[in-house]
Short mmCIF file of C-alpha atoms in Angstrom, two decimals:
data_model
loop_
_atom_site.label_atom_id
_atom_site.label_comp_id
_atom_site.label_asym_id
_atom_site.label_seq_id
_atom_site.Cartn_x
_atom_site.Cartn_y
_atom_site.Cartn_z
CA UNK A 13 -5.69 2.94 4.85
CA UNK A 14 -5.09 -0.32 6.53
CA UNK A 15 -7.22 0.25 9.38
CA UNK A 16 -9.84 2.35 8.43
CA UNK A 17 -10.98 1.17 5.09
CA UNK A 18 -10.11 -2.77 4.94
CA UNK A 19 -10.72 -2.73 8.95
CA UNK A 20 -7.28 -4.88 8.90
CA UNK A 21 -4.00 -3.46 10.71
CA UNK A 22 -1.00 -3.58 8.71
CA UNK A 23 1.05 -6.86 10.22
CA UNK A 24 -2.15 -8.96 9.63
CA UNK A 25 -2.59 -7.72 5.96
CA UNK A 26 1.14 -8.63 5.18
CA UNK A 27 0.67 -11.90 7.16
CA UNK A 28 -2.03 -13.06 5.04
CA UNK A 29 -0.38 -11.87 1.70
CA UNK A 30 2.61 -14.09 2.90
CA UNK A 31 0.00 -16.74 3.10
CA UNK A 32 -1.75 -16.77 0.23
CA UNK A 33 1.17 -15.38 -2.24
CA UNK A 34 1.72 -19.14 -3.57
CA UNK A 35 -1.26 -20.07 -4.58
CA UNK A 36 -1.97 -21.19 -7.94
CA UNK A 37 -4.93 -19.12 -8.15
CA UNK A 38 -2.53 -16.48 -8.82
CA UNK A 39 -0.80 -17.36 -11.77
CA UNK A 40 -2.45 -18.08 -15.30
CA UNK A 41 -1.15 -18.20 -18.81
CA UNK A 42 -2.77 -15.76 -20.22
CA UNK A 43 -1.55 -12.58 -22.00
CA UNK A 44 -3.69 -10.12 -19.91
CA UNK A 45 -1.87 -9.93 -16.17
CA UNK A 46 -3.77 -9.82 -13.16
CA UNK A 47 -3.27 -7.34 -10.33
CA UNK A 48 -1.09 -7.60 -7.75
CA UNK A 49 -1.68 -10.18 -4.85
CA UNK A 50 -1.99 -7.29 -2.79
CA UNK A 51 -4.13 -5.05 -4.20
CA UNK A 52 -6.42 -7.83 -4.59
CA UNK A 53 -6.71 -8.46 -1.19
CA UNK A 54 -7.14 -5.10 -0.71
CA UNK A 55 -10.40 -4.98 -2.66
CA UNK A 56 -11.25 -8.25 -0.76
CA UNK A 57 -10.86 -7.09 2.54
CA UNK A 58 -12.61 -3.73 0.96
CA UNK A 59 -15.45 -5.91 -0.17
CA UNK A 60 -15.89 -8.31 2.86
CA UNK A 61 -15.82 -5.81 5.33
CA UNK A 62 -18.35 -3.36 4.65
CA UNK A 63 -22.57 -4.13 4.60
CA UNK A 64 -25.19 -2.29 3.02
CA UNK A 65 -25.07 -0.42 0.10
CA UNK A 66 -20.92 -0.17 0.59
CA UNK A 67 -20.35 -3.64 -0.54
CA UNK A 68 -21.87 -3.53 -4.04
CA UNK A 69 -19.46 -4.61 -6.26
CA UNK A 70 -20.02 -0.94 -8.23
CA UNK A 71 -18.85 1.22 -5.13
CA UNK A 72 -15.66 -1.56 -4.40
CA UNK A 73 -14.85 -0.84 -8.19
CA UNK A 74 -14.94 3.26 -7.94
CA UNK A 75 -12.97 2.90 -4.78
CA UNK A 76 -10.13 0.81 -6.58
CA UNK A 77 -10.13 1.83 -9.72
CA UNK A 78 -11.03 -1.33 -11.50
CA UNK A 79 -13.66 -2.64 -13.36
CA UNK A 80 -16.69 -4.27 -11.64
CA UNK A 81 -15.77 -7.28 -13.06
CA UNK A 82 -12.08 -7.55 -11.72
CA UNK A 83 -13.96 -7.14 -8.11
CA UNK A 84 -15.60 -10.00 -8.76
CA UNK A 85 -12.55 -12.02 -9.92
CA UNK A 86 -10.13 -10.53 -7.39
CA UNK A 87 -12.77 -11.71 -4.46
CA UNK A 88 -13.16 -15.31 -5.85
CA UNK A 89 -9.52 -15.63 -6.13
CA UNK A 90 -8.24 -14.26 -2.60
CA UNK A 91 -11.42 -16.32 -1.12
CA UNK A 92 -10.31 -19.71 -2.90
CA UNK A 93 -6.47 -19.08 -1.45
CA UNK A 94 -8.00 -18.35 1.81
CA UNK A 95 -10.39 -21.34 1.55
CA UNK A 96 -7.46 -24.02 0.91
CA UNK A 97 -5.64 -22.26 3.99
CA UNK A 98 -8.39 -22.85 6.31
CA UNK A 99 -6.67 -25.07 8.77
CA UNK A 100 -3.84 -22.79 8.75
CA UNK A 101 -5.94 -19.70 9.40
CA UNK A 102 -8.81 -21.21 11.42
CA UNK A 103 -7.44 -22.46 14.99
CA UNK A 104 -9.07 -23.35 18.15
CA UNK A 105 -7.59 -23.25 21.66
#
């Protein structure tokens, strides 16, 4: 699944879960839970690495199993955690 359908290979995934598992964006108040860190990188990774008609929100959703709306939340959250780890993702030679 790794490979073929969030074009990630598995070490990768699992070193930017590690990465971004702290982040406040993560944790809320609230009664309703979110999903797990990792399935919501999963629909990330779904989402950012397809084009065309494959990243609609709509076919993300039917692929995961969740609402079109939690696609939308679960990409704004992994993309903030990844945003504020920048300089630890991002290197140059």
């Amino acid at each position: 699944i790794y490979s073929n359908i969030l074009q990630i290979i598995t070490p990768i995934f699992d070193d930017i879960l590690d990465q971004i598992s702290d982040h406040p964006i993560f944790s809320n108040q609230s009664h309703n839970h979110q999903l797990p860190i990792a399935i919501q990188l999963a629909i990330f990774l779904n989402h950012a690495g397809h084009y065309g008609n494959a990243i609609s929100p709509e076919y993300v959703a039917q692929w995961a199993g969740v609402s079109v709306g939690s696609v939308i939340n679960c990409t704004n959250h992994v993309m903030v955690a990844i945003l504020d780890q920048h300089d630890t993702f991002m290197q140059f030679p």
